[in-house]
XYZ file of C-alpha atoms in Angstrom:
744
model
C 80.034 -77.339 -8.326
C 80.125 -79.774 -11.216
C 78.812 -78.560 -14.566
C 77.105 -81.065 -16.816
C 78.447 -80.419 -20.317
C 76.712 -82.414 -23.072
C 78.989 -84.666 -25.078
C 79.367 -84.255 -28.857
C 77.553 -87.545 -29.422
C 74.591 -86.392 -27.316
C 74.375 -83.081 -29.181
C 74.596 -84.885 -32.508
C 71.820 -87.271 -31.461
C 69.646 -84.266 -30.536
C 70.315 -82.679 -33.946
C 69.511 -85.978 -35.663
C 66.254 -86.458 -33.766
C 65.265 -82.863 -34.514
C 65.974 -83.475 -38.211
C 63.866 -86.631 -38.147
C 61.008 -84.727 -36.493
C 61.210 -81.988 -39.141
C 61.202 -84.607 -41.900
C 58.100 -86.261 -40.440
C 56.251 -82.928 -40.164
C 57.192 -81.903 -43.708
C 56.145 -85.255 -45.184
C 52.860 -85.086 -43.271
C 52.246 -81.553 -44.560
C 53.008 -82.582 -48.158
C 50.616 -85.545 -47.992
C 47.780 -83.380 -46.597
C 47.640 -81.312 -49.796
C 44.603 -82.183 -52.030
C 45.510 -84.604 -54.808
C 43.609 -85.698 -57.926
C 46.237 -88.066 -59.330
C 47.412 -85.733 -62.105
C 50.778 -84.260 -62.967
C 50.318 -80.791 -64.412
C 52.583 -78.408 -66.317
C 52.313 -75.405 -68.592
C 52.060 -75.821 -72.336
C 55.214 -74.887 -74.280
C 53.869 -71.372 -74.929
C 52.965 -70.983 -71.226
C 49.356 -70.007 -71.918
C 47.478 -73.069 -70.596
C 47.735 -75.997 -68.197
C 48.136 -79.508 -69.569
C 48.315 -83.025 -68.152
C 51.773 -84.614 -68.412
C 51.091 -87.698 -66.302
C 48.336 -89.675 -64.583
C 49.028 -91.669 -61.422
C 45.629 -93.406 -61.091
C 43.382 -93.605 -64.180
C 40.719 -95.600 -62.306
C 39.942 -92.635 -60.058
C 38.384 -90.732 -63.006
C 35.018 -91.258 -64.683
C 34.716 -91.875 -68.408
C 36.132 -90.393 -70.519
C 39.397 -90.454 -68.584
C 42.031 -87.782 -69.141
C 45.169 -88.537 -71.122
C 48.641 -87.116 -71.430
C 48.641 -83.801 -73.249
C 44.969 -83.002 -72.496
C 44.357 -79.405 -71.483
C 42.830 -78.710 -68.056
C 40.609 -75.688 -68.672
C 38.494 -75.345 -65.540
C 37.389 -77.074 -62.365
C 33.952 -77.034 -60.760
C 31.860 -78.823 -58.126
C 30.198 -82.170 -58.758
C 27.326 -82.284 -59.256
C 27.202 -78.951 -61.056
C 25.836 -76.063 -58.992
C 24.565 -72.954 -60.824
C 25.415 -70.905 -57.750
C 29.063 -71.988 -58.013
C 30.156 -71.926 -61.657
C 33.402 -73.637 -62.689
C 36.626 -71.775 -61.986
C 38.605 -71.180 -65.165
C 42.237 -72.057 -64.498
C 45.081 -69.651 -65.176
C 48.748 -70.530 -65.814
C 49.724 -68.751 -62.591
C 47.677 -71.253 -60.553
C 50.478 -73.841 -60.729
C 53.336 -71.378 -60.126
C 55.724 -73.249 -57.779
C 57.299 -70.165 -56.155
C 54.898 -67.222 -55.594
C 57.805 -64.901 -54.775
C 58.500 -64.743 -58.506
C 55.438 -62.477 -59.037
C 56.134 -58.870 -59.927
C 53.917 -57.234 -57.275
C 52.388 -57.908 -53.896
C 48.941 -57.373 -55.456
C 49.619 -60.265 -57.830
C 50.627 -62.551 -54.988
C 47.482 -61.585 -53.015
C 45.347 -62.488 -56.037
C 47.233 -65.766 -56.325
C 46.460 -66.668 -52.693
C 42.787 -65.784 -53.164
C 42.548 -68.155 -56.121
C 44.378 -70.832 -54.105
C 41.709 -70.517 -51.400
C 38.887 -70.976 -53.949
C 40.559 -73.955 -55.652
C 41.435 -75.605 -52.339
C 37.801 -75.320 -51.204
C 36.627 -76.991 -54.434
C 39.135 -79.844 -54.016
C 37.684 -80.781 -50.638
C 34.709 -82.390 -52.444
C 34.196 -84.342 -55.707
C 34.972 -82.110 -58.680
C 34.288 -81.974 -62.378
C 37.300 -81.350 -64.579
C 36.656 -79.419 -67.797
C 39.228 -80.613 -70.305
C 40.097 -80.497 -73.990
C 41.378 -83.419 -76.058
C 44.869 -83.171 -77.462
C 44.065 -84.474 -80.937
C 40.404 -83.713 -81.643
C 40.450 -80.410 -79.751
C 36.982 -81.408 -78.493
C 36.095 -80.421 -74.919
C 34.987 -83.091 -72.443
C 34.415 -83.461 -68.716
C 35.434 -86.077 -66.197
C 34.726 -86.484 -62.505
C 37.249 -87.319 -59.784
C 37.276 -87.538 -56.017
C 40.288 -85.660 -54.572
C 42.058 -87.210 -51.605
C 45.148 -86.622 -49.532
C 48.331 -87.334 -51.438
C 49.803 -90.837 -50.970
C 53.306 -90.903 -49.543
C 54.691 -92.878 -52.490
C 53.412 -90.285 -54.985
C 55.460 -87.406 -53.641
C 57.504 -86.085 -56.608
C 61.284 -86.154 -56.871
C 61.446 -82.380 -56.408
C 60.023 -82.822 -52.911
C 62.743 -85.289 -51.957
C 65.511 -83.126 -53.421
C 64.448 -80.156 -51.307
C 63.797 -82.148 -48.142
C 67.051 -84.115 -48.277
C 69.121 -81.055 -49.211
C 67.855 -79.182 -46.156
C 68.304 -82.121 -43.797
C 71.785 -82.912 -45.149
C 72.890 -79.352 -44.446
C 71.498 -79.479 -40.901
C 73.062 -82.858 -40.126
C 76.527 -81.969 -41.454
C 76.631 -78.518 -39.863
C 75.085 -79.944 -36.686
C 77.888 -82.484 -36.595
C 80.469 -79.675 -36.738
C 78.597 -77.612 -34.141
C 78.301 -80.600 -31.787
C 82.085 -80.975 -31.828
C 82.781 -77.252 -31.284
C 79.594 -75.829 -29.707
C 81.404 -72.880 -28.137
C 83.055 -71.595 -31.320
C 81.413 -68.778 -33.251
C 82.358 -70.197 -36.661
C 80.559 -73.546 -36.238
C 77.576 -71.733 -34.671
C 77.188 -69.489 -37.728
C 77.645 -72.472 -40.006
C 74.860 -74.297 -38.159
C 72.585 -71.231 -38.252
C 73.133 -70.955 -42.002
C 72.143 -74.590 -42.447
C 69.054 -74.016 -40.333
C 68.074 -71.130 -42.595
C 68.604 -73.275 -45.674
C 66.477 -76.036 -44.134
C 63.680 -73.519 -43.400
C 63.767 -72.453 -47.017
C 63.930 -75.907 -48.607
C 61.457 -77.729 -46.349
C 58.732 -75.089 -46.624
C 59.210 -74.928 -50.376
C 59.054 -78.731 -50.513
C 55.450 -78.550 -49.261
C 53.990 -75.843 -51.497
C 56.231 -75.927 -54.598
C 55.376 -79.595 -55.199
C 51.599 -79.285 -54.761
C 49.442 -80.611 -57.571
C 47.164 -77.576 -58.074
C 46.192 -75.866 -54.831
C 46.608 -76.063 -51.062
C 45.316 -74.352 -47.938
C 45.784 -70.638 -48.627
C 46.287 -69.642 -44.981
C 49.111 -72.152 -44.603
C 50.482 -71.069 -47.961
C 50.595 -67.417 -46.802
C 52.706 -68.441 -43.798
C 55.062 -70.813 -45.575
C 56.176 -68.350 -48.265
C 57.562 -65.642 -45.917
C 59.111 -68.365 -43.726
C 60.789 -69.680 -46.862
C 62.080 -66.206 -47.711
C 63.306 -65.654 -44.158
C 65.224 -68.932 -44.301
C 67.001 -67.807 -47.466
C 67.905 -64.498 -45.779
C 69.243 -66.322 -42.704
C 71.380 -68.554 -44.906
C 72.907 -65.666 -46.862
C 73.626 -63.540 -43.782
C 75.112 -66.473 -41.845
C 77.440 -67.441 -44.712
C 78.614 -63.837 -45.044
C 79.126 -63.545 -41.279
C 81.054 -66.819 -41.216
C 83.477 -65.618 -43.877
C 84.010 -62.364 -41.993
C 85.394 -64.196 -38.957
C 86.801 -67.465 -40.343
C 89.478 -68.546 -40.969
C 90.846 -65.077 -40.072
C 88.800 -62.670 -37.955
C 88.253 -59.634 -40.180
C 85.795 -57.843 -37.878
C 84.999 -57.828 -34.193
C 82.282 -60.373 -33.273
C 80.123 -57.555 -31.913
C 79.642 -56.254 -35.447
C 77.789 -59.454 -36.320
C 74.757 -58.061 -34.476
C 74.267 -55.828 -37.510
C 73.358 -58.968 -39.434
C 70.496 -59.541 -36.995
C 69.288 -55.993 -37.653
C 69.452 -56.604 -41.393
C 67.473 -59.819 -40.960
C 64.796 -57.950 -38.986
C 64.507 -55.413 -41.807
C 64.174 -58.122 -44.466
C 61.633 -60.065 -42.365
C 59.547 -56.915 -41.916
C 59.556 -56.281 -45.663
C 58.648 -59.903 -46.394
C 55.868 -60.434 -43.850
C 54.464 -56.916 -44.316
C 54.436 -57.010 -48.129
C 56.558 -53.852 -48.193
C 59.149 -52.882 -50.747
C 59.749 -53.521 -54.432
C 57.720 -56.719 -54.623
C 58.026 -60.437 -53.895
C 61.000 -60.716 -56.254
C 63.085 -58.544 -53.901
C 64.159 -61.813 -52.276
C 66.123 -62.674 -55.412
C 67.753 -59.244 -55.354
C 68.884 -60.053 -51.821
C 70.202 -63.452 -52.975
C 72.251 -61.803 -55.729
C 73.571 -59.129 -53.344
C 74.427 -61.741 -50.694
C 76.346 -63.775 -53.276
C 78.403 -60.722 -54.243
C 79.043 -59.967 -50.561
C 80.174 -63.563 -49.991
C 82.605 -63.299 -52.903
C 83.930 -60.034 -51.470
C 84.415 -61.680 -48.060
C 86.296 -64.567 -49.695
C 88.538 -62.025 -51.441
C 89.263 -60.228 -48.165
C 90.045 -63.535 -46.472
C 92.373 -64.426 -49.332
C 94.346 -61.237 -48.741
C 94.346 -61.718 -44.967
C 95.696 -65.283 -45.199
C 98.546 -64.588 -47.639
C 101.150 -65.236 -44.899
C 99.175 -67.964 -43.123
C 99.354 -71.159 -45.213
C 97.170 -73.256 -42.910
C 94.375 -70.674 -42.946
C 94.807 -70.243 -46.704
C 94.348 -73.996 -47.182
C 91.165 -73.989 -45.071
C 89.832 -70.940 -46.929
C 90.580 -72.527 -50.285
C 88.330 -75.503 -49.557
C 85.557 -73.862 -47.526
C 85.480 -70.733 -49.700
C 85.326 -72.808 -52.859
C 82.431 -74.873 -51.513
C 80.438 -71.788 -50.468
C 81.224 -69.919 -53.683
C 80.199 -72.831 -55.906
C 76.965 -73.499 -53.987
C 75.856 -69.859 -53.783
C 76.846 -69.085 -57.370
C 74.969 -72.090 -58.706
C 71.840 -71.131 -56.754
C 72.061 -67.516 -57.950
C 72.525 -68.479 -61.595
C 69.936 -71.270 -61.629
C 67.367 -69.805 -59.224
C 67.589 -66.028 -58.897
C 68.816 -64.952 -62.338
C 65.926 -66.517 -64.338
C 63.403 -64.673 -62.124
C 65.213 -61.325 -62.138
C 65.845 -61.305 -65.881
C 62.684 -63.198 -66.899
C 64.750 -65.891 -68.596
C 63.224 -69.387 -68.846
C 65.367 -72.180 -67.491
C 64.879 -75.916 -67.852
C 65.718 -76.902 -64.255
C 62.614 -76.812 -61.990
C 62.739 -74.453 -59.028
C 62.204 -77.397 -56.695
C 65.514 -78.874 -57.877
C 67.564 -75.674 -57.737
C 67.904 -75.628 -53.947
C 69.672 -78.989 -54.134
C 72.853 -77.253 -55.326
C 73.259 -75.618 -51.902
C 74.131 -78.983 -50.383
C 77.477 -78.683 -52.237
C 78.581 -76.348 -49.441
C 78.042 -78.945 -46.739
C 79.362 -81.885 -48.725
C 82.488 -79.844 -49.413
C 82.900 -79.276 -45.698
C 82.452 -82.978 -44.943
C 85.182 -83.989 -47.402
C 87.523 -81.133 -46.461
C 87.321 -81.556 -42.704
C 90.144 -84.103 -42.455
C 92.367 -82.596 -45.139
C 92.397 -79.010 -43.892
C 91.182 -79.176 -40.260
C 88.270 -76.861 -40.971
C 87.080 -75.300 -37.704
C 90.151 -76.897 -36.029
C 88.681 -80.369 -36.410
C 90.548 -83.489 -37.493
C 90.069 -87.159 -38.275
C 88.583 -87.737 -34.815
C 85.488 -85.797 -35.910
C 84.604 -88.610 -38.301
C 84.939 -91.167 -35.526
C 82.417 -89.298 -33.362
C 80.038 -89.160 -36.321
C 80.418 -92.849 -37.171
C 79.872 -94.067 -33.610
C 76.828 -91.823 -33.202
C 75.340 -93.034 -36.481
C 75.985 -96.626 -35.440
C 74.123 -96.096 -32.162
C 71.139 -94.457 -33.881
C 71.074 -97.133 -36.559
C 71.018 -99.896 -33.964
C 68.077 -98.271 -32.144
C 66.149 -97.660 -35.387
C 66.614 -101.212 -36.669
C 65.625 -102.655 -33.308
C 62.477 -100.500 -33.156
C 61.598 -101.293 -36.766
C 61.874 -105.032 -36.214
C 59.707 -104.844 -33.099
C 56.994 -102.660 -34.680
C 56.914 -103.861 -38.283
C 57.731 -107.558 -37.911
C 56.294 -107.899 -34.389
C 59.401 -109.661 -33.106
C 60.167 -110.021 -29.433
C 62.686 -107.628 -27.940
C 65.418 -110.264 -27.572
C 65.451 -111.596 -31.170
C 64.994 -108.069 -32.539
C 68.043 -106.791 -30.639
C 70.125 -109.794 -31.719
C 69.173 -109.315 -35.373
C 69.916 -105.579 -35.097
C 73.374 -106.312 -33.734
C 74.031 -108.701 -36.618
C 72.947 -106.130 -39.212
C 75.038 -103.376 -37.651
C 78.026 -105.665 -37.188
C 78.052 -107.245 -40.637
C 76.698 -104.377 -42.756
C 77.226 -101.021 -41.071
C 80.664 -101.574 -39.530
C 82.324 -102.845 -42.760
C 80.709 -99.979 -44.663
C 81.916 -97.525 -42.032
C 85.473 -98.858 -42.272
C 85.395 -98.581 -46.067
C 84.191 -94.972 -45.863
C 86.862 -94.216 -43.258
C 89.612 -95.554 -45.493
C 88.297 -93.522 -48.413
C 88.158 -90.321 -46.336
C 91.608 -90.650 -44.809
C 93.016 -91.911 -48.153
C 96.230 -93.068 -46.517
C 97.362 -96.619 -46.099
C 98.105 -97.848 -42.597
C 101.805 -98.554 -42.085
C 102.363 -101.929 -40.504
C 105.175 -102.547 -38.024
C 106.989 -105.069 -40.202
C 106.984 -102.603 -43.101
C 108.603 -99.927 -40.950
C 111.236 -102.380 -39.762
C 112.004 -103.493 -43.320
C 112.219 -99.876 -44.494
C 114.569 -98.972 -41.616
C 116.871 -101.880 -42.503
C 116.843 -100.831 -46.148
C 118.001 -97.337 -45.133
C 120.630 -98.442 -42.617
C 122.251 -101.061 -44.882
C 122.714 -98.865 -47.942
C 126.252 -99.349 -49.333
C 127.433 -95.775 -48.677
C 126.631 -92.754 -46.469
C 125.276 -90.902 -49.483
C 123.121 -93.907 -50.308
C 121.745 -94.022 -46.755
C 120.874 -90.324 -46.845
C 119.211 -90.754 -50.231
C 117.156 -93.738 -49.056
C 116.161 -91.863 -45.881
C 114.768 -88.997 -47.938
C 113.024 -91.400 -50.282
C 111.405 -93.174 -47.319
C 110.145 -89.890 -45.861
C 108.749 -88.955 -49.254
C 106.904 -92.269 -49.534
C 105.475 -91.899 -46.039
C 104.418 -88.240 -46.033
C 104.579 -87.111 -49.692
C 105.677 -83.547 -48.779
C 105.820 -80.824 -51.389
C 109.057 -79.471 -49.891
C 112.042 -81.210 -48.273
C 114.771 -78.790 -47.181
C 117.916 -79.136 -45.090
C 118.089 -77.267 -41.803
C 120.334 -76.771 -38.784
C 120.053 -77.067 -35.021
C 117.145 -79.504 -34.890
C 117.589 -81.748 -31.877
C 114.140 -83.335 -31.640
C 111.116 -84.103 -33.768
C 108.404 -81.455 -33.776
C 105.433 -80.124 -35.739
C 105.055 -76.395 -36.400
C 103.062 -73.916 -38.482
C 99.749 -75.507 -37.478
C 100.742 -78.858 -38.910
C 102.322 -77.628 -42.134
C 105.925 -78.487 -41.186
C 107.609 -81.503 -39.586
C 111.106 -81.052 -38.065
C 113.454 -84.055 -38.188
C 116.894 -84.278 -36.507
C 119.947 -85.761 -38.301
C 119.559 -89.423 -39.235
C 121.093 -91.986 -41.601
C 123.853 -89.649 -42.734
C 121.354 -86.917 -43.604
C 121.399 -83.433 -42.056
C 118.328 -82.123 -40.185
C 115.334 -81.889 -42.505
C 112.180 -79.803 -42.739
C 109.199 -81.493 -44.415
C 106.486 -79.055 -45.506
C 102.991 -79.391 -47.015
C 102.413 -83.134 -46.493
C 100.361 -85.431 -48.714
C 100.913 -83.284 -51.800
C 99.570 -80.229 -49.978
C 96.226 -81.893 -49.243
C 96.716 -82.437 -45.516
C 98.571 -81.463 -42.353
C 100.939 -83.215 -39.967
C 99.154 -84.581 -36.917
C 100.460 -85.924 -33.577
C 100.074 -89.427 -35.036
C 102.463 -88.505 -37.849
C 104.936 -87.131 -35.301
C 104.765 -90.411 -33.363
C 105.311 -92.335 -36.600
C 108.411 -90.265 -37.409
C 109.796 -90.822 -33.887
C 109.238 -94.551 -34.214
C 110.940 -94.580 -37.597
C 113.940 -92.625 -36.295
C 114.330 -95.108 -33.455
C 114.178 -98.064 -35.849
C 116.753 -96.514 -38.196
C 119.076 -95.726 -35.272
C 118.832 -99.317 -34.002
C 119.416 -100.666 -37.507
C 122.483 -98.438 -37.927
C 123.861 -99.681 -34.625
C 123.381 -103.231 -35.878
C 125.071 -102.398 -39.187
C 128.045 -100.812 -37.435
C 128.401 -103.827 -35.138
C 128.196 -106.114 -38.161
C 130.810 -104.098 -40.044
C 133.121 -104.153 -37.026
C 132.806 -107.927 -36.906
C 133.411 -108.225 -40.639
C 136.479 -105.988 -40.364
C 137.943 -108.023 -37.521
C 137.400 -111.276 -39.413
C 138.952 -109.860 -42.580
C 142.000 -108.612 -40.703
C 142.417 -112.038 -39.103
C 142.224 -113.732 -42.491
C 144.689 -111.206 -43.947
C 147.171 -111.886 -41.137
C 146.852 -115.638 -41.649
C 147.405 -115.350 -45.398
C 150.341 -112.985 -44.992
C 152.062 -114.751 -42.116
C 151.429 -118.369 -43.103
C 150.696 -118.802 -46.809
C 152.814 -115.822 -47.864
C 155.785 -116.982 -45.825
C 155.622 -120.492 -47.305
C 155.405 -119.129 -50.866
C 158.350 -116.811 -50.221
C 160.412 -119.739 -48.932
C 159.501 -121.770 -52.012
C 160.425 -118.849 -54.277
C 164.020 -118.852 -53.020
C 164.438 -122.568 -53.730
C 162.424 -122.803 -56.974
C 163.884 -123.340 -60.414
C 163.352 -121.034 -63.377
C 160.231 -122.916 -64.493
C 158.402 -122.708 -61.178
C 159.596 -119.251 -60.133
C 157.122 -117.218 -62.332
C 154.192 -119.189 -60.973
C 155.225 -118.572 -57.381
C 155.816 -114.887 -58.097
C 152.284 -114.597 -59.534
C 150.877 -116.413 -56.503
C 152.700 -114.024 -54.151
C 151.307 -111.079 -56.111
C 147.803 -112.491 -55.740
C 148.336 -113.027 -52.020
C 149.424 -109.392 -51.614
C 146.346 -108.202 -53.529
C 144.017 -110.381 -51.462
C 145.605 -109.222 -48.199
C 145.252 -105.597 -49.290
C 141.617 -106.172 -50.197
C 140.797 -107.871 -46.916
C 142.486 -105.053 -45.030
C 140.412 -102.473 -46.881
C 143.417 -100.947 -48.625
C 143.225 -99.454 -52.106
C 145.778 -99.791 -54.884
C 146.919 -97.001 -57.180
C 146.048 -97.460 -60.837
C 149.626 -96.905 -62.018
C 150.927 -99.680 -59.753
C 148.178 -102.094 -60.851
C 148.901 -101.447 -64.543
C 152.655 -101.708 -64.024
C 152.454 -105.028 -62.170
C 149.922 -106.429 -64.647
C 152.094 -105.309 -67.586
C 155.186 -106.862 -66.020
C 153.453 -110.206 -65.446
C 151.998 -110.274 -68.981
C 155.387 -109.439 -70.517
C 157.096 -112.274 -68.635
C 154.461 -114.832 -69.672
C 154.342 -113.716 -73.325
C 158.123 -113.681 -73.555
C 158.203 -117.306 -72.432
C 155.681 -118.104 -75.201
C 157.753 -116.144 -77.771
C 155.005 -113.557 -78.367
C 156.058 -109.924 -78.681
C 154.230 -107.446 -76.389
C 153.468 -103.864 -77.353
C 152.020 -102.116 -74.269
C 152.879 -98.423 -74.030
C 152.224 -96.678 -70.739
C 149.259 -94.200 -70.714
C 150.180 -90.570 -71.220
C 147.820 -89.211 -68.522
C 148.857 -88.866 -64.886
C 147.327 -91.865 -63.143
C 149.319 -92.162 -59.948
C 146.628 -90.307 -57.916
C 143.814 -92.669 -58.949
C 143.045 -95.279 -56.286
C 141.164 -98.483 -57.090
C 138.966 -100.523 -54.806
C 140.079 -104.117 -54.319
C 137.221 -105.487 -56.427
C 138.193 -103.207 -59.308
C 141.902 -103.947 -59.411
C 141.277 -107.645 -58.783
C 138.829 -107.757 -61.707
C 141.288 -105.898 -63.960
C 144.224 -108.119 -63.017
C 142.242 -111.340 -63.437
C 140.793 -110.197 -66.772
C 144.233 -109.385 -68.214
C 145.579 -112.697 -66.936
C 142.711 -114.638 -68.593
C 143.105 -112.771 -71.900
C 146.872 -113.399 -71.966
C 146.268 -117.088 -71.201
C 143.838 -117.375 -74.142
C 146.333 -115.686 -76.475
C 149.104 -118.066 -75.416
C 146.940 -121.198 -75.680
C 144.716 -120.609 -78.699
C 145.696 -117.660 -80.896
C 148.979 -118.836 -82.519
C 149.857 -115.122 -82.596
C 153.312 -113.598 -82.810
C 152.384 -110.154 -81.543
C 150.083 -108.872 -78.790
C 149.172 -105.170 -78.448
C 147.606 -103.505 -75.402
C 146.339 -99.907 -75.377
C 145.091 -98.276 -72.141
C 143.016 -95.092 -72.450
C 141.874 -93.016 -69.486
C 138.637 -90.978 -69.569
C 136.670 -89.302 -66.754
C 135.494 -92.102 -64.490
C 136.500 -94.928 -66.840
C 139.509 -96.923 -68.008
C 139.356 -98.508 -71.462
C 141.873 -101.265 -72.249
C 142.033 -102.736 -75.768
C 143.820 -106.036 -76.496
C 144.668 -107.077 -80.063
C 146.600 -110.051 -81.471
C 147.565 -111.105 -84.988
C 146.621 -114.734 -84.540
C 144.040 -116.954 -86.181
C 141.083 -115.299 -84.441
C 138.097 -116.684 -82.570
C 135.390 -118.866 -84.101
C 131.966 -117.213 -84.718
C 130.392 -119.144 -81.816
C 132.928 -117.671 -79.397
C 132.328 -114.156 -80.710
C 128.583 -114.655 -80.160
C 129.151 -115.922 -76.604
C 127.869 -119.424 -77.404
C 130.954 -121.473 -76.508
C 130.795 -124.239 -73.942
C 133.978 -123.108 -72.171
C 134.041 -121.038 -69.007
C 136.920 -118.654 -69.795
C 135.153 -115.960 -71.804
C 131.876 -116.482 -69.935
C 133.543 -115.948 -66.555
C 135.405 -112.975 -67.972
C 132.128 -111.331 -69.009
C 130.579 -111.987 -65.596
C 133.622 -110.653 -63.729
C 133.642 -107.398 -65.682
C 129.854 -107.071 -65.504
C 129.880 -107.467 -61.712
C 131.857 -104.234 -61.331
C 129.678 -102.345 -63.812
C 131.997 -102.700 -66.800
C 131.637 -104.015 -70.341
C 133.546 -106.500 -72.509
C 133.455 -106.374 -76.312
C 134.791 -108.989 -78.759
C 135.519 -108.173 -82.394
C 137.071 -110.145 -85.257
C 139.888 -108.494 -87.221
C 141.270 -109.447 -90.654
C 144.128 -111.043 -88.744
C 143.409 -111.860 -85.129
C 140.952 -110.715 -82.481
C 140.288 -107.502 -80.547
C 138.967 -107.491 -76.966
C 137.945 -104.211 -75.323
C 137.389 -103.752 -71.591
C 135.527 -100.688 -70.282
C 136.040 -100.543 -66.508
C 134.665 -97.913 -64.081
C 137.165 -96.301 -61.734
C 134.602 -95.941 -58.924
C 132.760 -98.976 -57.628
C 128.986 -98.616 -57.834
C 126.510 -100.201 -55.341
C 126.260 -103.892 -55.984
C 123.248 -104.947 -58.054
C 121.289 -107.802 -56.415
C 121.804 -111.207 -57.940
C 118.838 -112.961 -59.597
C 116.485 -114.207 -56.905
C 117.557 -111.615 -54.328
C 114.522 -109.444 -53.459
C 114.564 -105.780 -54.381
C 113.809 -103.083 -51.760
C 110.185 -103.231 -50.538
C 107.325 -101.483 -52.273
C 106.556 -97.869 -51.294
C 104.814 -97.824 -47.953
C 101.859 -95.873 -49.318
C 101.425 -98.005 -52.412
C 97.960 -99.461 -53.090
C 99.375 -102.988 -53.165
């Protein structure tokens, strides 16, 4: 037999329609209260009632009341000796009767409300006193039902706070209707709505209202507050960790029955006992949060959920206790009206709405927002369509078309903006992933690839912890979304990513799919890089063979037949060919051999130019140091260029070279006793290419060249690294792409 289970959207629509019905009833009840067009408040000393605002001066006879006038009494019009005016008391405009000290006082209050309400059903005479002259005067008015637009802001705060709680908690309940946690959360919101909506009717009255209705609304209001407190306490006893068996929650129902009996039967300490319950419930809620904190110490996911939900409940309940209950219990005046105090409770439900995606409260995720948005869109479309048909008297066809346009061009863009703000994570496009994978795979070294891989994961997921692991063969999510397991990739060992998005979220199946896609892209890019490097290696080896077998053989033949003038040039060319062949073959040269060959070539050239060379060998052991081809080629070419400049331009008789070895660097200083360089050459402003190319060659390998003028001659210092660093992009070559979660 098939069971018809209502969908979340259907349940949410039912909750929404129920909320709309409650709002309509509450607004109707508030507008049925007698209204004279005055805004009343107590004088600063609290002894009399004064006018603080007039909504419709024309509804009063002359002389009309003014701001600050005292309202002393109210009587029938015309005057009736059998019904003398009723002298008003400050307690007549008390917004919350449960602040009275005794049940006898509240009974007297309701009796006076009945008398005043009966008077306000007919024209009345207001007995007033002028603010400035202190002279008494009377004015006549005709009370009516309160216009909708004149409902005070306190009414809207209470009504909207209650409905917001019901809608948000109803949304959660509609998604998880079978879970006890969402059910208690929804019950608590229902209790808060009972309390705020009933108070919205009587706490915002002008002077008096129907006493029989008033007598019912006050205990209903108190019962709603009790339901809210008990439901919040019960929720924290079972969520996120179950501290008690669910059967024990029936004791809360017994406690509610006791409180309802005391409230409706006028039994106990007095009306203010409600505020004692509020204070006790707040302390119990804090105790439950403390117990949950201890119970979740080894459960990070539950601790994260408790941190957000517990904070929201604690802030909302504490604010209500301090602003609402404490002033009544301790008889301390407070500037915030009672009608506004209940608005702080909505903090609890707003906190839940914003924390739902981050911490999966009640095991919900981002999909919960999608259900809400689509349901709201459906309701909005129906409401706009009905409004256009009823208010503007449009036909059904044009009204539906206009509704679709409004929803499509206003609601949907707004919904998308809200969705982006809630998720707070930028969508990763396919081309960005591909570019990032290439950037990782084509790093110049294995260590560089591993470093870029970690940096990419950090940009994508922003985890608080990245640790190396072992024996991870496949991607997976564990610890309720706190940890993402990644197998080896890009030269990096297996990794564990924990606490994503700076600890503000959890890994979802979508994040796991993203990581799998990224691993696949990096693997494909690495395969392409390896194929490219194999091709480059083959081509280099072919070129090396051609140079060695063809060009080298021809130079060697020429060397045997050359005269003494040509022989040094051919020997230098053969040396260059050997260096190029070694570089193309990927071979490295030892530093001692490079220095020895360079020293030998320089000595031969300087001897031919009749310049004495002083080049002692370095004292440190350098035979174990191997140089990359680019390094020893740059060093050899630099020495050759410097020697050429000395021979051509210096007119020196002596040339000194000092090589100093330090960790990771080789410093070579060249000094001659010639005529020196002109100031323009020292400043790098010459038109020639020799020194300029020399600077560029040394700079390309991460080294430095320094020129200095001496009293006799010039000093050139080369600082060359012994390990080749990753090549810096040339001007115009794009840098690696922006972080994938950047706001750009």
